[in-house]
CSV table of C-alpha atoms in Angstrom, one decimal:
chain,number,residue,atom,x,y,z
A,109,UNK,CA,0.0,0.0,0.0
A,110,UNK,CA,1.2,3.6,-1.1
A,111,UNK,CA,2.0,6.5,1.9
A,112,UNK,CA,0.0,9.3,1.1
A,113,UNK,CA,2.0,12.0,0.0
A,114,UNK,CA,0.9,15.1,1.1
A,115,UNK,CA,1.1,18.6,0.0
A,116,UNK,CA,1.3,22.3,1.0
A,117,UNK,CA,-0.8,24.6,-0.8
A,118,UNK,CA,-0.3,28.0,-0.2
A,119,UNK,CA,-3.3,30.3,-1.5
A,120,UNK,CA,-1.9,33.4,-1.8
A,121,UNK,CA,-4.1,36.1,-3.8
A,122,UNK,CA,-2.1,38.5,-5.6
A,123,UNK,CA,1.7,38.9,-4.6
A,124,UNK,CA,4.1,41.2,-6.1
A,125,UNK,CA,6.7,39.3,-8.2
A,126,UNK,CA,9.8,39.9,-6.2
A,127,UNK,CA,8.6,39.0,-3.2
A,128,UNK,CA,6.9,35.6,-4.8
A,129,UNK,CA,10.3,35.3,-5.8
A,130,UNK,CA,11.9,36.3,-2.6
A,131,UNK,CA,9.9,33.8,-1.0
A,132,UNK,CA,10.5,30.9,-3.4
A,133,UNK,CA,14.2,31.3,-2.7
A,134,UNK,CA,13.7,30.9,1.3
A,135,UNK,CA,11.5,27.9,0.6
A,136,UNK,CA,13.6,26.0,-1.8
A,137,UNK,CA,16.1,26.4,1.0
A,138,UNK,CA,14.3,25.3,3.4
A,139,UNK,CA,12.9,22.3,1.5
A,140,UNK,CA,16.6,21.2,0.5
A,141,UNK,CA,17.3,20.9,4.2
A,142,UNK,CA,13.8,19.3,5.1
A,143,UNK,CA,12.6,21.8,7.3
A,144,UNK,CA,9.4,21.6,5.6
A,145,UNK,CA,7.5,19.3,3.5
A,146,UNK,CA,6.6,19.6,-0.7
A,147,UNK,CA,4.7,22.8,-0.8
A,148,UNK,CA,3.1,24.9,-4.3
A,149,UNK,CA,1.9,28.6,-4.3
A,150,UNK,CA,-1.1,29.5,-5.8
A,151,UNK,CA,-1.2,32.9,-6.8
A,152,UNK,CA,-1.3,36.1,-8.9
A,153,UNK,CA,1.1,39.1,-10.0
A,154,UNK,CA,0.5,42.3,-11.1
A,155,UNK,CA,0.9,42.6,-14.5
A,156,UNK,CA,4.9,41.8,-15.0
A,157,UNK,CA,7.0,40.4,-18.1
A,158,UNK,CA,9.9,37.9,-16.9
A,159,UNK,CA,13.4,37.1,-19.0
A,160,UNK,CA,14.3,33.7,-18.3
A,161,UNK,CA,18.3,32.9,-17.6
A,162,UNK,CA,19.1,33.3,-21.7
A,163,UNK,CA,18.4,37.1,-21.1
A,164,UNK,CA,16.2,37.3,-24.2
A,165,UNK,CA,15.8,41.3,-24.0
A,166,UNK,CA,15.4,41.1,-28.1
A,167,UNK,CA,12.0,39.4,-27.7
A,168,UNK,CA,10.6,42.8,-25.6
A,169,UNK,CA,9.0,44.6,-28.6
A,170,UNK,CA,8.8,47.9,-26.4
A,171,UNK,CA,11.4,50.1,-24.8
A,172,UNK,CA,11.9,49.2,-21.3
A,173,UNK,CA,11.3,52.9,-20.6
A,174,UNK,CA,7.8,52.6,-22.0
A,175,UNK,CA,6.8,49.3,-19.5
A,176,UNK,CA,5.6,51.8,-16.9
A,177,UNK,CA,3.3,53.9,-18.8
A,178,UNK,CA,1.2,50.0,-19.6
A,179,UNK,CA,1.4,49.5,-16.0
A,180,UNK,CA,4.0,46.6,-16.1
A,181,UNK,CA,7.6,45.7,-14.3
A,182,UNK,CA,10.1,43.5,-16.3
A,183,UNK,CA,12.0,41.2,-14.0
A,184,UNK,CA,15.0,39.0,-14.8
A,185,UNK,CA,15.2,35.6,-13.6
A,186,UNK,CA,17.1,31.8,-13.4
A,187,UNK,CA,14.4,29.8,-14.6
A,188,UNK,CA,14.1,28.6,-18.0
A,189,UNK,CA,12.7,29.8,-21.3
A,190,UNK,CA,12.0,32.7,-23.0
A,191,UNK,CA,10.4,35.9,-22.0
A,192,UNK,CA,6.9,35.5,-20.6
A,193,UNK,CA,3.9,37.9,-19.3
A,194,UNK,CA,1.8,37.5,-15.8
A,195,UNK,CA,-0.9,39.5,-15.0
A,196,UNK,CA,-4.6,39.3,-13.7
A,197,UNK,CA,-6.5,36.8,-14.2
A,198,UNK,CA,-4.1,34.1,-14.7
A,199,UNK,CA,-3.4,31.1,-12.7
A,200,UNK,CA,0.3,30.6,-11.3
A,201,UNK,CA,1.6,27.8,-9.4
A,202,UNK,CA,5.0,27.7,-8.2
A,203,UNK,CA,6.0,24.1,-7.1
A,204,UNK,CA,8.6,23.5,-4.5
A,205,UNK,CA,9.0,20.0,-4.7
A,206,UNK,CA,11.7,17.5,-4.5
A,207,UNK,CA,12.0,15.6,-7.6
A,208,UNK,CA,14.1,12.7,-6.3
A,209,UNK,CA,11.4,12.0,-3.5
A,210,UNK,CA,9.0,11.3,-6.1
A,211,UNK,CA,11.4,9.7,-8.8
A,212,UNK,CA,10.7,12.0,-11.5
A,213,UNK,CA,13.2,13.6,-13.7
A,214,UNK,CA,13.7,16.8,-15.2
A,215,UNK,CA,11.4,15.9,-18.7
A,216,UNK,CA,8.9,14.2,-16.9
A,217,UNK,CA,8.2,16.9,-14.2
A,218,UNK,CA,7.7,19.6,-17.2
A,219,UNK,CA,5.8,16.9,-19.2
A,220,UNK,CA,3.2,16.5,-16.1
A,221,UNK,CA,3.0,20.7,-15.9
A,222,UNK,CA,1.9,20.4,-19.1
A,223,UNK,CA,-0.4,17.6,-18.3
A,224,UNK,CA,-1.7,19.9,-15.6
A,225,UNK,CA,-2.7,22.1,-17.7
A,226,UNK,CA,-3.9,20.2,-20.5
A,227,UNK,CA,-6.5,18.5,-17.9
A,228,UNK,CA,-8.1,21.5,-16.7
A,229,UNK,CA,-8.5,23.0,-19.7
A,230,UNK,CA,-10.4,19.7,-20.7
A,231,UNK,CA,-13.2,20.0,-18.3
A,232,UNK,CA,-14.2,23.2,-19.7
A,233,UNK,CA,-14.3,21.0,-23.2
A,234,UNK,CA,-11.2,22.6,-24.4
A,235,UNK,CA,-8.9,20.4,-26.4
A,236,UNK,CA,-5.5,21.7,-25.6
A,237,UNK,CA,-2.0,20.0,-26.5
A,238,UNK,CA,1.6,19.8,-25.2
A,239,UNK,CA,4.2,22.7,-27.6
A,240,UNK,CA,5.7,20.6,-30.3
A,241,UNK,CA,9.7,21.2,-31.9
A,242,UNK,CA,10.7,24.1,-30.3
A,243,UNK,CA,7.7,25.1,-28.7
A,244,UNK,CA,7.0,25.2,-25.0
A,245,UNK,CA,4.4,25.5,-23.4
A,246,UNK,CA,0.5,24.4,-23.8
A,247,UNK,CA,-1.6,25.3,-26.6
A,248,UNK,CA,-5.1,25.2,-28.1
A,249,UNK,CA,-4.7,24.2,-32.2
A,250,UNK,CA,-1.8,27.6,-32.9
A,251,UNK,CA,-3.1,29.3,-30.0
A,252,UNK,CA,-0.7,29.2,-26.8
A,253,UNK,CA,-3.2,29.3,-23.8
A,254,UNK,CA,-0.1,28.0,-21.0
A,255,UNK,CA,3.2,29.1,-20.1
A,256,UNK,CA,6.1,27.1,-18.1
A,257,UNK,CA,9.4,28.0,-16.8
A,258,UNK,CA,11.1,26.3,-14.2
A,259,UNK,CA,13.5,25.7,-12.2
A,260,UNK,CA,15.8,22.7,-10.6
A,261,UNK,CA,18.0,23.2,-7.8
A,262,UNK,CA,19.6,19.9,-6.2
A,263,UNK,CA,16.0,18.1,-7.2
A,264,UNK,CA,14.3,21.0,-5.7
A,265,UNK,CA,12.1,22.6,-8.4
A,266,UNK,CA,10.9,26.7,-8.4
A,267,UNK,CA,9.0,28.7,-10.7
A,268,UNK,CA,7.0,26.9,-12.7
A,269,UNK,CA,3.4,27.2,-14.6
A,270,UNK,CA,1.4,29.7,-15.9
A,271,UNK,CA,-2.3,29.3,-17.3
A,272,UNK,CA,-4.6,32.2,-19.1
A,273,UNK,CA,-8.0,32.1,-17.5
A,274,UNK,CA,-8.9,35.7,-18.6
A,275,UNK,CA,-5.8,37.9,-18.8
A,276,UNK,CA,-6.1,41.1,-21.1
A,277,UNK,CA,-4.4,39.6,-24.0
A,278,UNK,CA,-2.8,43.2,-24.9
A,279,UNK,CA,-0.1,43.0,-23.1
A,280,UNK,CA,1.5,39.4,-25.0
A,281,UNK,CA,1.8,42.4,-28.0
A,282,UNK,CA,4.4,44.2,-26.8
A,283,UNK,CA,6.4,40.4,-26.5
A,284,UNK,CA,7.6,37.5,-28.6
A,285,UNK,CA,5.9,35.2,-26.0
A,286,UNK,CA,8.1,32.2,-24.9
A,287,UNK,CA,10.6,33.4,-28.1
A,288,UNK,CA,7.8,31.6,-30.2
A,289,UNK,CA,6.9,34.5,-33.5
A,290,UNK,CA,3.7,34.7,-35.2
A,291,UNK,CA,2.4,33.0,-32.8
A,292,UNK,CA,-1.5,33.8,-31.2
A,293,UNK,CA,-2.0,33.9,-27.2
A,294,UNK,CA,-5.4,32.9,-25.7
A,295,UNK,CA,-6.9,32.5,-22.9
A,296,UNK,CA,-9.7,29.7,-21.3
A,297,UNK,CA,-12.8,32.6,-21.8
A,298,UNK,CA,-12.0,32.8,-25.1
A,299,UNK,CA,-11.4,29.2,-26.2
A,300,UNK,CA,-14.8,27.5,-24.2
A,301,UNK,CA,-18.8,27.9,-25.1
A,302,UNK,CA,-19.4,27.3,-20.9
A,303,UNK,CA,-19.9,29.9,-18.5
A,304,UNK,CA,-16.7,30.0,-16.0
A,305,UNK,CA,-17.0,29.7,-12.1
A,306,UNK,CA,-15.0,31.8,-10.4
A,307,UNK,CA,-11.0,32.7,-10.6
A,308,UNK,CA,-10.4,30.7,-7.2
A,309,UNK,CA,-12.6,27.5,-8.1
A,310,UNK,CA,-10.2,27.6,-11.8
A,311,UNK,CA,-7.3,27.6,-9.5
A,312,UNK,CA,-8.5,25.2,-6.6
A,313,UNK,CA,-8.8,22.7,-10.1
A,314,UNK,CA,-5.4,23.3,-11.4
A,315,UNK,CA,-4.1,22.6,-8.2
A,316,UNK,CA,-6.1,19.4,-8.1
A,317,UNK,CA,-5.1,18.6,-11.2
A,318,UNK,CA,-1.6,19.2,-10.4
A,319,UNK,CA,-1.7,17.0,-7.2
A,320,UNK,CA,-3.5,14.2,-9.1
A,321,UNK,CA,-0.8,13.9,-11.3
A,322,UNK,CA,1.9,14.4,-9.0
A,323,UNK,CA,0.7,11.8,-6.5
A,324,UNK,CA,0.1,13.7,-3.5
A,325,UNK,CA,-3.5,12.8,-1.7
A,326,UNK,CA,-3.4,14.6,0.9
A,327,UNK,CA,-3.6,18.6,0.3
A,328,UNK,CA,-3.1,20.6,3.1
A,329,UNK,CA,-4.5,24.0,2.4
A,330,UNK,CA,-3.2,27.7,4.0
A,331,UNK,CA,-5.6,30.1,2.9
A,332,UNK,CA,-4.0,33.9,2.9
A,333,UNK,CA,-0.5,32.0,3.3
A,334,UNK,CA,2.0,35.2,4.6
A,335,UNK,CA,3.9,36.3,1.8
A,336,UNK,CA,7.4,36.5,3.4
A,337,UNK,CA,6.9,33.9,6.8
A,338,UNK,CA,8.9,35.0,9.6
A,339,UNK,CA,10.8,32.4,11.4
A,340,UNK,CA,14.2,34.2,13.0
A,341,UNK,CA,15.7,33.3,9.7
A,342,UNK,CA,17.7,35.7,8.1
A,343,UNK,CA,17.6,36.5,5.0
């Protein structure tokens, strides 16, 4: 008989990107040296583009100087991939997991994002599929409706996935998303014929999407999680 895994899920609400970043640091830390178990943030940022470690500026279509007058922040990062947009209305997990617990390697862990997202978009009767040659991501026929950079740090994983419940698509203009050209954005609203629930009952499905795929049964829910926990750690 299996142990049930369990997992940490941290409902967060709408957290500034640095400090979700911040705070991703501290817990990948911690979670190296087992001072707590495998935990994922559910949450989302202002609106914000990200450059992945390649330092892709070329694939920002606008000035930088210009990002304030749209209301955005840029942000440079050490996951992977390409540039990238988050804003309202999109649902953002960051897993902080170890990999070797589970027995999953680096292909299979972004292959089960994927899969993540690919599920929930099916129970709205969306047919979405995994990015083929040189595309990342998840995507509805040309249409790229999910995002994913991650991280992996000694099996611990950071950053992570990104899905479009009802973003304003405007901003993806001013970027070559995920480095990918002539390529469409869209979002769950405008790919599905059923009325959606709310934002959190979308994201209380990608996480139990996420879980189901992952293996953990038991969730352990913190709703309005502190963004920046304070322990006597230093930072």
């Amino acid at each position: 008989m299996r142990v049930p895994r369990s997992l940490e899920v941290w409902k967060m609400g709408t957290v500034n990107y640095l400090d979700a970043l911040k705070l991703q640091d501290k817990l990948v830390s911690r979670r190296k040296t087992h001072k707590i178990s495998d935990t994922v943030l559910s949450l989302q940022h202002p609106p914000t583009y990200t450059l992945g470690k390649r330092r892709t500026d070329h694939n920002l279509l606008v000035p930088e100087s210009d990002l304030k007058t749209i209301g955005a922040e840029l942000h440079y990062t050490q996951r992977g991939g390409d540039i990238t947009f988050h804003g309202p209305h999109q649902a953002i997990l960051y897993p902080i997991i170890s990999l070797r617990d589970i027995g999953l390697g680096a292909r299979n862990y972004v292959e089960k994002l994927e899969l993540t997202m690919i599920e929930l978009a099916s129970l709205y009767g969306v047919k979405a599929r995994a990015g083929g040659v040189g595309e990342t991501g998840v995507w509805v026929g040309e249409r790229k409706i999910g995002a994913i950079g991650v991280r992996i740090s000694s099996g611990i994983t950071s950053h992570g996935l990104a899905f479009n419940i009802d973003p304003d698509l405007n901003y993806f203009k001013h970027i070559v998303p995920c480095g990918i050209a002539d390529k469409e954005v869209t979002s769950l609203r405008r790919e599905t014929d059923l009325v959606l629930p709310t934002e959190e009952v979308i994201h209380e499905q990608l996480i139990s999407c996420f879980a189901r795929l992952f293996g953990f049964s038991d969730l352990i829910w913190k709703e309005d999680a502190p963004i920046l926990p304070d322990n006597g750690e230093s930072e």
